[in-house]
Amino acid sequence: MNQNIPLNLYTVNRPLLGTVIESRRLTPDSRGPKNDVRHITFRFEEKLPYLPGQSAGIIVPGTDSRTGKPHKLRLYSIASVGAGDLGDHQTVSLCVVRHFWDNAATGEKGIPGLASSYLCDLKPKDQATMTGPVGRHFLLPEDFKKRDLIFTATGTGIAPYRGMLRELFETGYEGHVALYFGVQYRDVALYDDEFGAIQKRHPNFSYYKAISREETNPNPNEVPTRDNKMYVQALMYVHRDELKKSFEKPDTMIYLCGLKGMEAGIFPVLEQIGAELGEKESFVAKLKSRQQLRIEVY
Ligand code: NAP
C-alpha cells in the first residue's frame, strides 16, 4: 500500500476552513427532495494533500439538543482526484445525498438528516469547517498501473471512484477497470456524463449500470434480489465470464462502496466465480486476506 498517506492533518481542535465554490445538483429537480444529490466543492486558502478514496470530516455547527455537546463529526468520501477539481490541490469535492430518516420511537417519518441537510443547503461563498483527510484502506494500491480493478457502487457510494478513475487515467493506467454502478433510475446515475466520456476515450474502462427500478434481474433464482430488481450483484452475475478473466490474474482488486446490503449480495457472486476458477476454500476470504477486497459500506 501507499506509504505516504496524508492523515489527520486537520482535526476537530484544529479544523480547516473551506469556502463553498460550487454546489451542483446531480439529479433532475423532477426527482424531488429524496433524490437530491449534490456535488459540493470547498476551496481552502492552503493546499490540502489527500488521496482519492480518503474521507473528509464535516463539523456541523451547533450542539446536539439531547447531549448539549457539539454535533458528532460526520465523514464523507472525497469525490475528487488528489489535485482537486481545479487541479491546484486547494479544493475538496463531496457527493452528498439529502438524507431523510424515520424515528421508530416517535413514529415520525421523513425527518431531514442533520449533516446532509446542512451540506445540501450550503451556497457558494458559505464557509464550513472540515477535518481530515482520513482513511488508509479504501485506496488504490501503489502499484495499480497494470492491475485489473473492479469498482462496485450503490448510489452516493460512487463518490470515491470519481477521483480514483481520474487518478488512473491521468497517470497512464494500463490494466482494465470495470465500474458496476447501481441506481434507482437511469436519470439519477451520478456523474454519468463524466464516466461516459472516460469510456469513450479509454477502451480499458467498462462502465455498467444496474437500474433497479427500470430493469429486472434476469437470474432471480441464482442471484435473488428484492422484488427481482436489477442490482449490481445481478449484473455482475450476468458478466461473470468477463469478471472471471480479471480474477484469473493474481493481483486483481475489487472495491465495494455504498449500501451495507451490497456485501451480502455480491459475496455469493464472488464465491461462484471463485468456485468456477477452481478455488476450494472461500474466495471472499482469500481476497480479503490478500488485501484484494476493499469495502466501505454503511
Ligand atoms: P440508494 O439510492 O438508496 O440506492 C442505490 C441503489 O442500490 C438503488 O438502485 C437501490 O435499489 C440499490 N440497492 C438497495 N439495496 C441493495 C442491495 N441490498 N444490494 C444491492 N443494491 C441495492 O443509495 P443512496 O441513498 O445514495 O445511499 C448510498 C449509501 O452509500 C449510503 O448508505 C451512504 O451512507 C453510503 N456512502 C456514501 C458515501 C458518500 O460520500 N456520500 C460514501 C460511501 C458510502 P432500490 O432502492 O430500488 O431497492
Tab-separated table of C-alpha atoms and ligand atoms in Angstrom:
chain	number	residue	atom	x	y	z
A	1	MET	CA	0.000	0.000	0.000
A	2	ASN	CA	0.890	3.617	-0.319
A	3	GLN	CA	3.410	4.527	2.343
A	4	ASN	CA	2.847	8.290	2.150
A	5	ILE	CA	-0.781	8.561	3.142
A	6	PRO	CA	-1.728	12.026	4.416
A	7	LEU	CA	-3.699	11.525	7.635
A	8	ASN	CA	-5.449	13.772	10.181
A	9	LEU	CA	-3.742	16.963	9.057
A	10	TYR	CA	-6.788	18.844	10.367
A	11	THR	CA	-8.747	17.831	13.441
A	12	VAL	CA	-11.768	18.975	15.446
A	13	ASN	CA	-9.448	21.070	17.606
A	14	ARG	CA	-7.552	22.374	14.604
A	15	PRO	CA	-10.021	22.334	11.703
A	16	LEU	CA	-9.682	23.623	8.169
A	17	LEU	CA	-11.942	26.417	6.941
A	18	GLY	CA	-13.351	25.848	3.454
A	19	THR	CA	-15.404	28.155	1.250
A	20	VAL	CA	-18.051	26.625	-0.981
A	21	ILE	CA	-17.277	27.423	-4.604
A	22	GLU	CA	-19.828	25.058	-6.153
A	23	SER	CA	-22.959	23.180	-5.122
A	24	ARG	CA	-24.453	21.460	-8.144
A	25	ARG	CA	-27.456	19.178	-8.093
A	26	LEU	CA	-26.517	15.964	-9.928
A	27	THR	CA	-30.085	14.668	-10.390
A	28	PRO	CA	-33.096	16.242	-12.165
A	29	ASP	CA	-35.232	18.554	-9.965
A	30	SER	CA	-38.230	16.485	-11.067
A	31	ARG	CA	-36.953	13.595	-8.892
A	32	GLY	CA	-37.833	15.681	-5.826
A	33	PRO	CA	-36.049	16.206	-2.496
A	34	LYS	CA	-35.478	12.493	-1.815
A	35	ASN	CA	-33.223	12.225	-4.846
A	36	ASP	CA	-31.409	15.498	-4.188
A	37	VAL	CA	-27.739	14.574	-4.624
A	38	ARG	CA	-25.163	17.337	-4.756
A	39	HIS	CA	-21.587	17.764	-5.873
A	40	ILE	CA	-20.191	20.268	-3.396
A	41	THR	CA	-16.706	21.766	-3.786
A	42	PHE	CA	-14.874	23.563	-0.983
A	43	ARG	CA	-11.818	25.731	-1.566
A	44	PHE	CA	-9.104	26.351	1.007
A	45	GLU	CA	-6.532	29.114	1.469
A	46	GLU	CA	-3.838	26.436	1.672
A	47	LYS	CA	-3.082	23.158	-0.079
A	48	LEU	CA	-4.755	20.042	1.318
A	49	PRO	CA	-2.986	16.795	0.423
A	50	TYR	CA	-5.245	13.742	0.130
A	51	LEU	CA	-5.662	10.591	-1.916
A	52	PRO	CA	-8.826	9.544	-3.772
A	53	GLY	CA	-10.653	7.065	-1.563
A	54	GLN	CA	-9.962	9.033	1.632
A	55	SER	CA	-12.668	10.882	3.554
A	56	ALA	CA	-13.112	14.350	4.976
A	57	GLY	CA	-14.878	15.221	8.228
A	58	ILE	CA	-17.602	17.856	8.385
A	59	ILE	CA	-18.230	19.770	11.578
A	60	VAL	CA	-21.920	20.677	11.686
A	61	PRO	CA	-22.342	23.949	13.590
A	62	GLY	CA	-24.299	23.955	16.866
A	63	THR	CA	-24.879	21.441	19.607
A	64	ASP	CA	-26.890	18.246	19.979
A	65	SER	CA	-30.012	19.171	21.982
A	66	ARG	CA	-30.014	15.730	23.677
A	67	THR	CA	-26.429	15.869	24.944
A	68	GLY	CA	-25.666	19.596	24.943
A	69	LYS	CA	-22.382	18.681	23.241
A	70	PRO	CA	-21.171	19.704	19.757
A	71	HIS	CA	-22.618	17.534	16.972
A	72	LYS	CA	-20.616	14.409	16.166
A	73	LEU	CA	-18.189	14.657	13.292
A	74	ARG	CA	-19.592	13.282	10.004
A	75	LEU	CA	-17.311	11.609	7.478
A	76	TYR	CA	-17.872	11.825	3.716
A	77	SER	CA	-15.854	10.133	0.975
A	78	ILE	CA	-13.904	12.587	-1.098
A	79	ALA	CA	-15.207	12.649	-4.680
A	80	SER	CA	-12.264	14.431	-6.295
A	81	VAL	CA	-8.826	13.442	-7.532
A	82	GLY	CA	-5.847	14.338	-5.278
A	83	ALA	CA	-5.226	17.608	-7.127
A	84	GLY	CA	-8.898	18.563	-6.650
A	85	ASP	CA	-11.441	19.601	-9.278
A	86	LEU	CA	-9.469	22.791	-10.047
A	87	GLY	CA	-6.128	20.969	-10.181
A	88	ASP	CA	-4.420	23.256	-7.647
A	89	HIS	CA	-4.568	20.989	-4.555
A	90	GLN	CA	-6.746	23.575	-2.765
A	91	THR	CA	-10.183	22.016	-3.166
A	92	VAL	CA	-12.136	19.006	-1.973
A	93	SER	CA	-15.393	17.825	-3.536
A	94	LEU	CA	-18.054	15.725	-1.818
A	95	CYS	CA	-21.071	13.878	-3.202
A	96	VAL	CA	-23.929	14.195	-0.730
A	97	VAL	CA	-27.484	12.872	-0.841
A	98	ARG	CA	-30.145	14.721	1.152
A	99	HIS	CA	-30.980	12.067	3.711
A	100	PHE	CA	-34.362	11.518	5.434
A	101	TRP	CA	-34.933	9.128	8.320
A	102	ASP	CA	-37.810	7.648	10.298
A	103	ASN	CA	-37.916	7.795	14.092
A	104	ALA	CA	-39.184	4.371	15.201
A	105	ALA	CA	-39.624	5.602	18.796
A	106	THR	CA	-41.952	8.508	17.944
A	107	GLY	CA	-43.333	7.200	14.628
A	108	GLU	CA	-42.270	10.415	12.911
A	109	LYS	CA	-41.319	9.813	9.275
A	110	GLY	CA	-39.189	11.628	6.689
A	111	ILE	CA	-37.090	13.647	9.149
A	112	PRO	CA	-34.364	15.610	7.300
A	113	GLY	CA	-30.881	14.392	8.243
A	114	LEU	CA	-28.849	16.987	10.119
A	115	ALA	CA	-25.497	16.841	8.330
A	116	SER	CA	-26.761	16.109	4.823
A	117	SER	CA	-29.320	18.952	5.024
A	118	TYR	CA	-26.621	21.307	6.311
A	119	LEU	CA	-24.329	20.370	3.422
A	120	CYS	CA	-27.004	20.348	0.720
A	121	ASP	CA	-28.247	23.783	1.817
A	122	LEU	CA	-24.794	25.393	1.627
A	123	LYS	CA	-24.472	28.033	-1.083
A	124	PRO	CA	-21.384	29.359	-2.882
A	125	LYS	CA	-19.384	31.696	-0.578
A	126	ASP	CA	-20.695	29.916	2.555
A	127	GLN	CA	-17.967	28.577	4.806
A	128	ALA	CA	-17.669	25.227	6.566
A	129	THR	CA	-15.155	23.703	8.953
A	130	MET	CA	-13.632	20.393	7.984
A	131	THR	CA	-11.184	17.778	9.231
A	132	GLY	CA	-9.083	15.100	7.642
A	133	PRO	CA	-8.075	13.550	5.457
A	134	VAL	CA	-8.753	10.135	6.994
A	135	GLY	CA	-8.724	6.559	5.674
A	136	ARG	CA	-5.892	4.259	4.702
A	137	HIS	CA	-7.886	1.269	3.470
A	138	PHE	CA	-10.120	2.277	0.556
A	139	LEU	CA	-7.220	3.413	-1.600
A	140	LEU	CA	-5.705	2.394	-4.897
A	141	PRO	CA	-2.660	0.200	-4.411
A	142	GLU	CA	0.616	1.958	-5.144
A	143	ASP	CA	1.343	-0.493	-7.981
A	144	PHE	CA	-2.046	-0.048	-9.689
A	145	LYS	CA	-0.658	0.665	-13.151
A	146	LYS	CA	-1.173	-2.799	-14.673
A	147	ARG	CA	-3.639	-4.358	-12.203
A	148	ASP	CA	-7.251	-5.089	-13.125
A	149	LEU	CA	-9.726	-3.300	-10.854
A	150	ILE	CA	-13.427	-3.867	-10.237
A	151	PHE	CA	-15.336	-0.980	-8.683
A	152	THR	CA	-18.880	-1.586	-7.382
A	153	ALA	CA	-21.104	1.212	-6.076
A	154	THR	CA	-24.649	1.884	-4.996
A	155	GLY	CA	-25.950	5.475	-5.044
A	156	THR	CA	-23.596	8.016	-3.476
A	157	GLY	CA	-21.167	5.172	-2.830
A	158	ILE	CA	-19.887	6.231	-6.270
A	159	ALA	CA	-18.039	9.182	-4.639
A	160	PRO	CA	-14.538	7.685	-4.208
A	161	TYR	CA	-14.453	6.156	-7.693
A	162	ARG	CA	-14.808	9.526	-9.405
A	163	GLY	CA	-11.421	10.554	-8.004
A	164	MET	CA	-9.883	7.112	-8.409
A	165	LEU	CA	-10.834	6.885	-12.094
A	166	ARG	CA	-9.311	10.276	-12.797
A	167	GLU	CA	-6.187	9.247	-10.902
A	168	LEU	CA	-5.911	6.065	-13.006
A	169	PHE	CA	-6.360	7.668	-16.386
A	170	GLU	CA	-4.286	10.777	-15.637
A	171	THR	CA	-1.305	8.585	-14.771
A	172	GLY	CA	-1.221	6.193	-17.737
A	173	TYR	CA	-3.175	3.235	-16.329
A	174	GLU	CA	-2.686	0.071	-18.436
A	175	GLY	CA	-4.904	-2.514	-16.678
A	176	HIS	CA	-8.637	-2.965	-17.113
A	177	VAL	CA	-11.127	-1.298	-14.770
A	178	ALA	CA	-14.830	-2.152	-14.638
A	179	LEU	CA	-17.359	0.024	-12.794
A	180	TYR	CA	-20.660	-1.549	-11.681
A	181	PHE	CA	-22.985	1.241	-10.573
A	182	GLY	CA	-26.413	0.617	-9.012
A	183	VAL	CA	-29.002	3.419	-9.099
A	184	GLN	CA	-32.776	3.575	-8.888
A	185	TYR	CA	-33.434	5.362	-12.189
A	186	ARG	CA	-31.396	5.996	-15.327
A	187	ASP	CA	-31.552	9.764	-14.864
A	188	VAL	CA	-30.133	9.664	-11.321
A	189	ALA	CA	-26.886	7.939	-12.373
A	190	LEU	CA	-24.433	10.333	-10.739
A	191	TYR	CA	-21.559	11.696	-12.889
A	192	ASP	CA	-22.906	9.631	-15.804
A	193	ASP	CA	-21.575	12.109	-18.390
A	194	GLU	CA	-18.089	12.003	-16.881
A	195	PHE	CA	-17.943	8.204	-16.814
A	196	GLY	CA	-19.358	8.035	-20.351
A	197	ALA	CA	-16.621	10.420	-21.534
A	198	ILE	CA	-13.879	8.309	-19.896
A	199	GLN	CA	-15.311	5.201	-21.527
A	200	LYS	CA	-15.169	6.844	-24.971
A	201	ARG	CA	-11.514	7.740	-24.537
A	202	HIS	CA	-10.306	4.581	-22.771
A	203	PRO	CA	-11.212	1.110	-24.082
A	204	ASN	CA	-9.772	-0.352	-20.863
A	205	PHE	CA	-12.657	1.174	-18.869
A	206	SER	CA	-16.000	-0.681	-18.823
A	207	TYR	CA	-18.942	1.219	-17.337
A	208	TYR	CA	-22.044	-0.779	-16.411
A	209	LYS	CA	-25.225	0.452	-14.726
A	210	ALA	CA	-27.806	-1.597	-12.823
A	211	ILE	CA	-31.031	0.438	-12.894
A	212	SER	CA	-33.049	-1.128	-10.102
A	213	ARG	CA	-36.445	0.439	-10.756
A	214	GLU	CA	-36.336	0.227	-14.558
A	215	GLU	CA	-34.667	-3.144	-15.177
A	216	THR	CA	-35.352	-6.674	-13.988
A	217	ASN	CA	-32.934	-9.229	-12.603
A	218	PRO	CA	-32.653	-11.899	-15.344
A	219	ASN	CA	-31.440	-14.600	-12.891
A	220	PRO	CA	-33.571	-14.278	-9.725
A	221	ASN	CA	-33.066	-17.936	-8.774
A	222	GLU	CA	-29.287	-17.759	-8.914
A	223	VAL	CA	-28.960	-14.199	-7.512
A	224	PRO	CA	-32.078	-13.287	-5.510
A	225	THR	CA	-32.769	-9.549	-5.255
A	226	ARG	CA	-35.625	-7.628	-3.613
A	227	ASP	CA	-38.693	-7.751	-5.923
A	228	ASN	CA	-36.392	-9.225	-8.632
A	229	LYS	CA	-34.860	-5.796	-9.175
A	230	MET	CA	-31.687	-5.318	-11.173
A	231	TYR	CA	-28.977	-4.783	-8.563
A	232	VAL	CA	-25.215	-4.592	-9.124
A	233	GLN	CA	-24.768	-8.205	-7.985
A	234	ALA	CA	-27.326	-9.391	-10.580
A	235	LEU	CA	-25.423	-7.567	-13.332
A	236	MET	CA	-22.105	-8.950	-12.093
A	237	TYR	CA	-23.575	-12.438	-12.285
A	238	VAL	CA	-24.552	-11.820	-15.929
A	239	HIS	CA	-20.943	-10.683	-16.567
A	240	ARG	CA	-19.258	-13.415	-14.564
A	241	ASP	CA	-17.238	-14.749	-17.504
A	242	GLU	CA	-15.695	-11.326	-18.001
A	243	LEU	CA	-15.088	-10.979	-14.247
A	244	LYS	CA	-13.519	-14.429	-14.203
A	245	LYS	CA	-10.980	-13.267	-16.786
A	246	SER	CA	-9.930	-10.483	-14.432
A	247	PHE	CA	-9.841	-12.758	-11.380
A	248	GLU	CA	-7.651	-15.264	-13.234
A	249	LYS	CA	-4.939	-12.662	-12.717
A	250	PRO	CA	-3.500	-12.986	-9.211
A	251	ASP	CA	-3.459	-9.290	-8.287
A	252	THR	CA	-6.941	-8.091	-9.367
A	253	MET	CA	-8.678	-5.924	-6.781
A	254	ILE	CA	-12.382	-5.417	-6.081
A	255	TYR	CA	-13.933	-2.498	-4.181
A	256	LEU	CA	-17.444	-2.204	-2.696
A	257	CYS	CA	-18.867	1.185	-1.696
A	258	GLY	CA	-22.384	2.195	-0.733
A	259	LEU	CA	-25.266	0.430	0.976
A	260	LYS	CA	-24.476	-2.242	3.568
A	261	GLY	CA	-26.691	-4.781	1.744
A	262	MET	CA	-24.235	-4.893	-1.159
A	263	GLU	CA	-21.899	-7.204	0.701
A	264	ALA	CA	-24.453	-9.966	1.230
A	265	GLY	CA	-25.473	-9.581	-2.425
A	266	ILE	CA	-22.029	-9.516	-4.048
A	267	PHE	CA	-20.204	-12.094	-1.906
A	268	PRO	CA	-22.140	-15.128	-3.281
A	269	VAL	CA	-21.384	-13.970	-6.833
A	270	LEU	CA	-17.684	-13.764	-5.929
A	271	GLU	CA	-17.855	-17.223	-4.339
A	272	GLN	CA	-19.392	-18.624	-7.517
A	273	ILE	CA	-16.672	-17.008	-9.637
A	274	GLY	CA	-14.062	-18.445	-7.248
A	275	ALA	CA	-15.588	-21.933	-7.475
A	276	GLU	CA	-15.615	-21.742	-11.273
A	277	LEU	CA	-11.928	-20.766	-11.099
A	278	GLY	CA	-11.235	-23.885	-9.062
A	279	GLU	CA	-10.992	-22.323	-5.595
A	280	LYS	CA	-11.616	-24.955	-2.908
A	281	GLU	CA	-11.988	-22.536	0.034
A	282	SER	CA	-13.874	-19.221	0.340
A	283	PHE	CA	-12.793	-16.891	-2.466
A	284	VAL	CA	-14.011	-13.849	-0.497
A	285	ALA	CA	-11.820	-14.858	2.468
A	286	LYS	CA	-8.868	-15.306	0.144
A	287	LEU	CA	-9.359	-11.890	-1.473
A	288	LYS	CA	-9.716	-10.294	1.967
A	289	SER	CA	-6.607	-11.945	3.366
A	290	ARG	CA	-4.612	-10.837	0.330
A	291	GLN	CA	-5.855	-7.223	0.658
A	292	GLN	CA	-7.571	-7.518	-2.750
A	293	LEU	CA	-11.061	-6.765	-1.423
A	294	ARG	CA	-11.808	-3.292	-0.075
A	295	ILE	CA	-15.156	-2.412	1.480
A	296	GLU	CA	-16.734	0.888	2.543
A	297	VAL	CA	-20.429	0.349	3.216
A	298	TYR	CA	-22.877	1.978	5.647
B	1	NAP	P1	-29.889	4.461	-2.914
B	1	NAP	O1	-30.220	5.463	-3.958
B	1	NAP	O2	-30.851	4.194	-1.813
B	1	NAP	O3	-29.585	3.039	-3.593
B	1	NAP	C1	-28.748	2.914	-4.705
B	1	NAP	C2	-29.106	1.663	-5.442
B	1	NAP	O4	-28.799	0.486	-4.664
B	1	NAP	C3	-30.594	1.564	-5.773
B	1	NAP	O5	-30.704	1.111	-7.089
B	1	NAP	C4	-31.105	0.563	-4.778
B	1	NAP	O6	-32.262	-0.124	-5.242
B	1	NAP	C5	-29.931	-0.387	-4.721
B	1	NAP	N1	-29.933	-1.303	-3.594
B	1	NAP	C6	-30.728	-1.296	-2.491
B	1	NAP	N2	-30.473	-2.366	-1.697
B	1	NAP	C7	-29.479	-3.055	-2.311
B	1	NAP	C8	-28.793	-4.254	-2.010
B	1	NAP	N3	-29.061	-4.959	-0.912
B	1	NAP	N4	-27.840	-4.693	-2.866
B	1	NAP	C9	-27.550	-4.003	-3.993
B	1	NAP	N5	-28.190	-2.863	-4.347
B	1	NAP	C10	-29.126	-2.385	-3.526
B	1	NAP	O7	-28.442	4.835	-2.335
B	1	NAP	P2	-28.018	6.171	-1.527
B	1	NAP	O8	-29.204	6.795	-0.867
B	1	NAP	O9	-27.181	7.014	-2.418
B	1	NAP	O10	-27.112	5.524	-0.398
B	1	NAP	C11	-25.823	5.068	-0.684
B	1	NAP	C12	-25.088	4.600	0.569
B	1	NAP	O11	-23.705	4.883	0.354
B	1	NAP	C13	-25.456	5.286	1.873
B	1	NAP	O12	-25.611	4.297	2.854
B	1	NAP	C14	-24.238	6.156	2.172
B	1	NAP	O13	-24.037	6.329	3.557
B	1	NAP	C15	-23.146	5.336	1.552
B	1	NAP	N6	-21.897	6.034	1.224
B	1	NAP	C16	-21.894	7.345	0.848
B	1	NAP	C17	-20.701	7.978	0.593
B	1	NAP	C18	-20.638	9.462	0.268
B	1	NAP	O14	-19.541	10.000	0.230
B	1	NAP	N7	-21.733	10.138	0.046
B	1	NAP	C19	-19.514	7.258	0.630
B	1	NAP	C20	-19.555	5.912	0.982
B	1	NAP	C21	-20.744	5.303	1.263
B	1	NAP	P3	-33.764	0.139	-4.704
B	1	NAP	O15	-33.765	1.413	-3.907
B	1	NAP	O16	-34.591	0.222	-5.936
B	1	NAP	O17	-34.114	-1.071	-3.882
